[in-house]
mmCIF file of C-alpha atoms in Angstrom:
data_model
loop_
_atom_site.group_PDB
_atom_site.id
_atom_site.type_symbol
_atom_site.label_atom_id
_atom_site.label_comp_id
_atom_site.label_asym_id
_atom_site.label_seq_id
_atom_site.Cartn_x
_atom_site.Cartn_y
_atom_site.Cartn_z
ATOM 1 C CA LYS A 440 -178.792 -68.274 -8.885
ATOM 2 C CA ASN A 441 -179.119 -65.649 -6.230
ATOM 3 C CA GLU A 442 -177.460 -66.387 -2.916
ATOM 4 C CA VAL A 443 -180.682 -65.313 -1.106
ATOM 5 C CA GLU A 444 -184.026 -66.372 -2.509
ATOM 6 C CA GLN A 445 -187.372 -65.264 -1.159
ATOM 7 C CA SER A 446 -190.781 -66.677 -1.879
ATOM 8 C CA PRO A 447 -193.326 -65.685 -2.793
ATOM 9 C CA GLN A 448 -192.372 -62.470 -4.575
ATOM 10 C CA ASN A 449 -195.896 -61.125 -4.169
ATOM 11 C CA LEU A 450 -198.553 -62.075 -1.668
ATOM 12 C CA THR A 451 -202.083 -60.867 -1.131
ATOM 13 C CA ALA A 452 -204.178 -61.753 1.868
ATOM 14 C CA GLN A 453 -207.430 -60.957 3.601
ATOM 15 C CA GLU A 454 -207.294 -59.348 6.997
ATOM 16 C CA GLY A 455 -206.932 -61.985 9.693
ATOM 17 C CA GLU A 456 -205.125 -64.539 7.571
ATOM 18 C CA PHE A 457 -201.909 -66.268 8.649
ATOM 19 C CA ILE A 458 -198.996 -65.243 6.467
ATOM 20 C CA THR A 459 -195.774 -67.085 5.773
ATOM 21 C CA ILE A 460 -192.833 -65.653 3.824
ATOM 22 C CA ASN A 461 -189.838 -67.877 3.107
ATOM 23 C CA CYS A 462 -186.159 -67.239 2.673
ATOM 24 C CA SER A 463 -183.540 -69.697 1.463
ATOM 25 C CA TYR A 464 -179.851 -69.014 1.217
ATOM 26 C CA SER A 465 -176.830 -70.793 -0.228
ATOM 27 C CA VAL A 466 -173.985 -69.381 1.876
ATOM 28 C CA GLY A 467 -172.854 -70.136 5.400
ATOM 29 C CA ILE A 468 -174.085 -67.385 7.610
ATOM 30 C CA SER A 469 -173.652 -66.027 11.097
ATOM 31 C CA ALA A 470 -177.031 -64.334 11.311
ATOM 32 C CA LEU A 471 -180.144 -63.415 9.315
ATOM 33 C CA HIS A 472 -182.217 -60.266 9.370
ATOM 34 C CA TRP A 473 -185.852 -59.840 8.484
ATOM 35 C CA LEU A 474 -186.523 -56.269 7.377
ATOM 36 C CA GLN A 475 -189.723 -54.399 6.645
ATOM 37 C CA GLN A 476 -189.952 -51.663 4.026
ATOM 38 C CA HIS A 477 -193.107 -49.583 3.894
ATOM 39 C CA PRO A 478 -194.309 -47.535 0.880
ATOM 40 C CA GLY A 479 -192.263 -44.375 0.982
ATOM 41 C CA GLY A 480 -189.152 -46.402 1.449
ATOM 42 C CA GLY A 481 -188.020 -46.568 5.072
ATOM 43 C CA ILE A 482 -186.539 -49.876 6.172
ATOM 44 C CA VAL A 483 -186.831 -51.301 9.683
ATOM 45 C CA SER A 484 -185.133 -54.352 11.074
ATOM 46 C CA LEU A 485 -187.746 -56.681 12.571
ATOM 47 C CA PHE A 486 -185.559 -59.518 13.740
ATOM 48 C CA MET A 487 -182.048 -60.741 13.789
ATOM 49 C CA LEU A 488 -181.730 -64.535 14.138
ATOM 50 C CA SER A 489 -178.855 -66.878 14.411
ATOM 51 C CA SER A 490 -180.820 -69.921 15.590
ATOM 52 C CA GLY A 491 -184.241 -71.059 16.630
ATOM 53 C CA LYS A 492 -187.192 -68.747 16.811
ATOM 54 C CA LYS A 493 -188.078 -65.225 17.841
ATOM 55 C CA LYS A 494 -191.489 -63.640 18.441
ATOM 56 C CA HIS A 495 -192.499 -60.025 18.614
ATOM 57 C CA GLY A 496 -196.203 -59.327 18.833
ATOM 58 C CA ARG A 497 -197.874 -60.950 15.850
ATOM 59 C CA LEU A 498 -194.582 -61.590 14.087
ATOM 60 C CA ILE A 499 -192.660 -64.847 14.407
ATOM 61 C CA ALA A 500 -189.364 -65.643 12.746
ATOM 62 C CA THR A 501 -187.731 -69.022 12.586
ATOM 63 C CA ILE A 502 -184.463 -70.230 11.207
ATOM 64 C CA ASN A 503 -183.059 -73.680 10.359
ATOM 65 C CA ILE A 504 -179.322 -73.328 9.964
ATOM 66 C CA GLN A 505 -178.812 -76.874 8.688
ATOM 67 C CA GLU A 506 -181.454 -76.414 5.966
ATOM 68 C CA LYS A 507 -180.382 -72.831 5.228
ATOM 69 C CA HIS A 508 -183.956 -71.650 5.499
ATOM 70 C CA SER A 509 -185.856 -69.053 7.442
ATOM 71 C CA SER A 510 -189.521 -68.128 7.631
ATOM 72 C CA LEU A 511 -191.362 -65.053 8.730
ATOM 73 C CA HIS A 512 -194.879 -65.571 9.940
ATOM 74 C CA ILE A 513 -197.542 -62.933 10.583
ATOM 75 C CA THR A 514 -200.510 -64.027 12.636
ATOM 76 C CA ALA A 515 -203.906 -62.279 12.342
ATOM 77 C CA SER A 516 -202.654 -60.083 9.480
ATOM 78 C CA HIS A 517 -203.833 -56.541 9.217
ATOM 79 C CA PRO A 518 -203.804 -53.968 6.400
ATOM 80 C CA ARG A 519 -201.055 -52.057 8.222
ATOM 81 C CA ASP A 520 -198.822 -55.127 7.692
ATOM 82 C CA SER A 521 -198.792 -54.296 3.983
ATOM 83 C CA ALA A 522 -195.159 -53.722 3.091
ATOM 84 C CA VAL A 523 -192.181 -55.346 1.434
ATOM 85 C CA TYR A 524 -190.431 -57.893 3.656
ATOM 86 C CA ILE A 525 -186.727 -58.436 2.973
ATOM 87 C CA CYS A 526 -184.502 -61.203 4.143
ATOM 88 C CA ALA A 527 -180.821 -60.398 4.531
ATOM 89 C CA VAL A 528 -178.124 -62.862 5.498
ATOM 90 C CA TYR A 529 -174.976 -61.848 7.360
ATOM 91 C CA PHE A 530 -171.805 -63.784 6.797
ATOM 92 C CA SER A 531 -168.115 -63.321 7.435
ATOM 93 C CA ALA A 532 -165.751 -63.089 4.504
ATOM 94 C CA PRO A 533 -162.359 -63.236 6.233
ATOM 95 C CA LEU A 534 -160.407 -63.293 2.947
ATOM 96 C CA GLU A 535 -161.954 -59.894 2.211
ATOM 97 C CA ASN A 536 -161.475 -58.753 5.807
ATOM 98 C CA THR A 537 -165.148 -58.036 6.111
ATOM 99 C CA ASP A 538 -168.487 -59.327 6.952
ATOM 100 C CA LYS A 539 -171.256 -58.794 4.503
ATOM 101 C CA LEU A 540 -175.008 -58.591 4.241
ATOM 102 C CA ILE A 541 -176.650 -60.139 1.179
ATOM 103 C CA PHE A 542 -180.218 -59.098 0.560
ATOM 104 C CA GLY A 543 -183.105 -60.948 -1.015
ATOM 105 C CA THR A 544 -185.252 -59.053 -3.471
ATOM 106 C CA GLY A 545 -188.170 -58.870 -1.091
ATOM 107 C CA THR A 546 -191.747 -60.108 -0.794
ATOM 108 C CA ARG A 547 -194.473 -57.587 -1.428
ATOM 109 C CA LEU A 548 -197.401 -58.202 0.922
ATOM 110 C CA GLN A 549 -200.782 -56.616 0.560
ATOM 111 C CA VAL A 550 -203.409 -57.266 3.207
ATOM 112 C CA PHE A 551 -206.941 -56.228 2.330
ATOM 113 C CA PRO A 552 -209.712 -55.404 4.805
ATOM 114 C CA ASP B 524 -184.748 -37.330 16.097
ATOM 115 C CA ALA B 525 -184.359 -40.319 13.811
ATOM 116 C CA ASP B 526 -181.507 -42.707 14.583
ATOM 117 C CA VAL B 527 -180.172 -42.401 11.014
ATOM 118 C CA THR B 528 -180.877 -39.254 9.026
ATOM 119 C CA GLN B 529 -180.317 -38.902 5.313
ATOM 120 C CA THR B 530 -180.329 -35.702 3.289
ATOM 121 C CA PRO B 531 -181.650 -34.863 0.871
ATOM 122 C CA ARG B 532 -184.640 -37.179 0.743
ATOM 123 C CA ASN B 533 -185.282 -36.410 -2.894
ATOM 124 C CA ARG B 534 -183.071 -34.953 -5.583
ATOM 125 C CA ILE B 535 -183.463 -34.492 -9.279
ATOM 126 C CA THR B 536 -180.287 -33.578 -11.169
ATOM 127 C CA LYS B 537 -178.783 -33.602 -14.609
ATOM 128 C CA THR B 538 -176.163 -35.799 -16.163
ATOM 129 C CA GLY B 539 -172.651 -34.677 -15.292
ATOM 130 C CA LYS B 540 -173.582 -32.831 -12.083
ATOM 131 C CA ARG B 541 -171.847 -33.580 -8.782
ATOM 132 C CA ILE B 542 -174.176 -34.833 -6.033
ATOM 133 C CA MET B 543 -173.576 -35.528 -2.373
ATOM 134 C CA LEU B 544 -175.876 -37.534 -0.148
ATOM 135 C CA GLU B 545 -175.301 -37.128 3.519
ATOM 136 C CA CYS B 546 -175.932 -39.488 6.387
ATOM 137 C CA SER B 547 -175.697 -38.919 10.107
ATOM 138 C CA GLN B 548 -176.448 -41.271 12.995
ATOM 139 C CA THR B 549 -177.104 -40.934 16.663
ATOM 140 C CA LYS B 550 -176.567 -44.611 17.575
ATOM 141 C CA GLY B 551 -172.864 -44.374 18.239
ATOM 142 C CA HIS B 552 -172.251 -47.264 15.842
ATOM 143 C CA ASP B 553 -168.805 -47.723 14.289
ATOM 144 C CA ARG B 554 -170.132 -49.355 11.115
ATOM 145 C CA MET B 555 -171.807 -47.351 8.399
ATOM 146 C CA TYR B 556 -172.965 -48.419 4.968
ATOM 147 C CA TRP B 557 -174.302 -47.008 1.718
ATOM 148 C CA TYR B 558 -176.629 -49.165 -0.398
ATOM 149 C CA ARG B 559 -178.638 -48.545 -3.500
ATOM 150 C CA GLN B 560 -181.979 -50.150 -4.254
ATOM 151 C CA ASP B 561 -183.310 -50.653 -7.785
ATOM 152 C CA PRO B 562 -186.650 -52.210 -8.730
ATOM 153 C CA GLY B 563 -186.445 -55.988 -8.815
ATOM 154 C CA LEU B 564 -183.010 -56.091 -7.222
ATOM 155 C CA GLY B 565 -181.953 -56.541 -3.659
ATOM 156 C CA LEU B 566 -180.089 -53.799 -1.866
ATOM 157 C CA ARG B 567 -176.543 -53.597 -3.174
ATOM 158 C CA LEU B 568 -173.557 -52.355 -1.213
ATOM 159 C CA ILE B 569 -171.739 -49.312 -2.549
ATOM 160 C CA TYR B 570 -169.260 -48.518 0.229
ATOM 161 C CA TYR B 571 -168.855 -49.306 3.872
ATOM 162 C CA SER B 572 -166.815 -48.038 6.753
ATOM 163 C CA PHE B 573 -165.920 -49.767 10.034
ATOM 164 C CA ASP B 574 -164.466 -46.642 11.564
ATOM 165 C CA VAL B 575 -163.330 -43.156 10.545
ATOM 166 C CA LYS B 576 -160.023 -44.425 9.105
ATOM 167 C CA ASP B 577 -161.478 -47.526 7.492
ATOM 168 C CA ILE B 578 -163.268 -47.138 4.136
ATOM 169 C CA ASN B 579 -163.991 -50.056 1.859
ATOM 170 C CA LYS B 580 -165.500 -50.569 -1.547
ATOM 171 C CA GLY B 581 -168.621 -52.630 -1.879
ATOM 172 C CA GLU B 582 -169.857 -54.553 -4.888
ATOM 173 C CA ILE B 583 -170.848 -51.521 -6.963
ATOM 174 C CA SER B 584 -168.485 -48.700 -6.029
ATOM 175 C CA ASP B 585 -167.628 -47.482 -9.523
ATOM 176 C CA GLY B 586 -168.819 -43.926 -10.073
ATOM 177 C CA TYR B 587 -169.148 -43.276 -6.321
ATOM 178 C CA SER B 588 -166.907 -42.005 -3.579
ATOM 179 C CA VAL B 589 -167.435 -41.607 0.155
ATOM 180 C CA SER B 590 -166.126 -39.659 3.111
ATOM 181 C CA ARG B 591 -166.368 -40.585 6.779
ATOM 182 C CA GLN B 592 -166.036 -37.174 8.353
ATOM 183 C CA ALA B 593 -166.696 -38.383 11.873
ATOM 184 C CA GLN B 594 -167.990 -41.471 13.564
ATOM 185 C CA ALA B 595 -171.493 -40.159 13.106
ATOM 186 C CA LYS B 596 -171.260 -38.915 9.523
ATOM 187 C CA PHE B 597 -170.828 -40.815 6.275
ATOM 188 C CA SER B 598 -171.431 -39.065 2.959
ATOM 189 C CA LEU B 599 -171.741 -40.519 -0.543
ATOM 190 C CA SER B 600 -170.722 -38.560 -3.638
ATOM 191 C CA LEU B 601 -171.452 -38.970 -7.277
ATOM 192 C CA GLU B 602 -168.731 -36.974 -8.965
ATOM 193 C CA SER B 603 -170.436 -36.888 -12.354
ATOM 194 C CA ALA B 604 -173.938 -38.300 -12.192
ATOM 195 C CA ILE B 605 -175.274 -40.483 -14.964
ATOM 196 C CA PRO B 606 -178.855 -41.679 -15.605
ATOM 197 C CA ASN B 607 -178.223 -45.290 -14.515
ATOM 198 C CA GLN B 608 -177.426 -43.946 -11.044
ATOM 199 C CA THR B 609 -181.076 -43.135 -10.709
ATOM 200 C CA ALA B 610 -182.081 -45.183 -7.667
ATOM 201 C CA LEU B 611 -183.132 -45.126 -4.048
ATOM 202 C CA TYR B 612 -180.093 -44.813 -1.788
ATOM 203 C CA PHE B 613 -179.965 -46.015 1.806
ATOM 204 C CA CYS B 614 -177.496 -45.338 4.547
ATOM 205 C CA ALA B 615 -177.310 -47.864 7.363
ATOM 206 C CA THR B 616 -175.450 -48.274 10.634
ATOM 207 C CA GLY B 617 -174.608 -51.446 12.456
ATOM 208 C CA GLN B 618 -172.969 -52.841 15.522
ATOM 209 C CA GLU B 619 -170.882 -56.033 15.215
ATOM 210 C CA ASN B 620 -171.412 -57.467 18.696
ATOM 211 C CA THR B 621 -175.170 -56.941 18.816
ATOM 212 C CA GLY B 622 -176.002 -57.303 15.179
ATOM 213 C CA GLU B 623 -178.146 -54.172 15.392
ATOM 214 C CA LEU B 624 -178.901 -52.646 12.013
ATOM 215 C CA PHE B 625 -180.586 -49.266 11.441
ATOM 216 C CA PHE B 626 -181.501 -47.730 8.103
ATOM 217 C CA GLY B 627 -182.125 -44.167 7.095
ATOM 218 C CA GLU B 628 -185.323 -43.199 5.346
ATOM 219 C CA GLY B 629 -183.681 -43.310 1.926
ATOM 220 C CA SER B 630 -182.688 -40.695 -0.626
ATOM 221 C CA ARG B 631 -184.401 -40.889 -3.974
ATOM 222 C CA LEU B 632 -182.075 -39.650 -6.718
ATOM 223 C CA THR B 633 -183.139 -39.033 -10.288
ATOM 224 C CA VAL B 634 -180.519 -38.282 -12.925
ATOM 225 C CA LEU B 635 -181.911 -36.849 -16.112
#
């Protein structure tokens, strides 16, 4: 079982729809990133969360530390939101003298006009 | 200028050739990372560095080496490339206290 699971793997929507992408993880974490990867490859960090909720424009990210679950919501989706959305959890591994990011495999979103 | 710049963006090479991927950053971050991305898999860590004198192996370091020439520069080398190293490679920089994370645009490597 992967330590970070995203659902769904693929998602199609009509412009204007409300989108939810989910991320569940099995390790104790200090923070969680939501990343966006556009066709062509570049990756951008959208949010970093350690608790609660953050909002940026039409994007909302929430995290429930007790349930080890995070969601990314897109309101009023638009074709330019089409991308792969990646959840990455950040945890400390003191025995390895490091902290590590573990990535989900991504959710591919296509928004049609 | 981009915060994190990778060169080359695309490279096709042959089995056995030595390849270097370069990464430079303008964020002033101490932490730099090299990841590879394969279809259907999450990004996997190859090497990371917390400062110029601190280099660490990630989960898939075999067949790769790195050099942290300066705080701003972190290069990845494939001493003798093989076809299963065909992948999209990303450099990233991060800051511990803020959690900031910045990625380069990726370097697509094809080994024939």
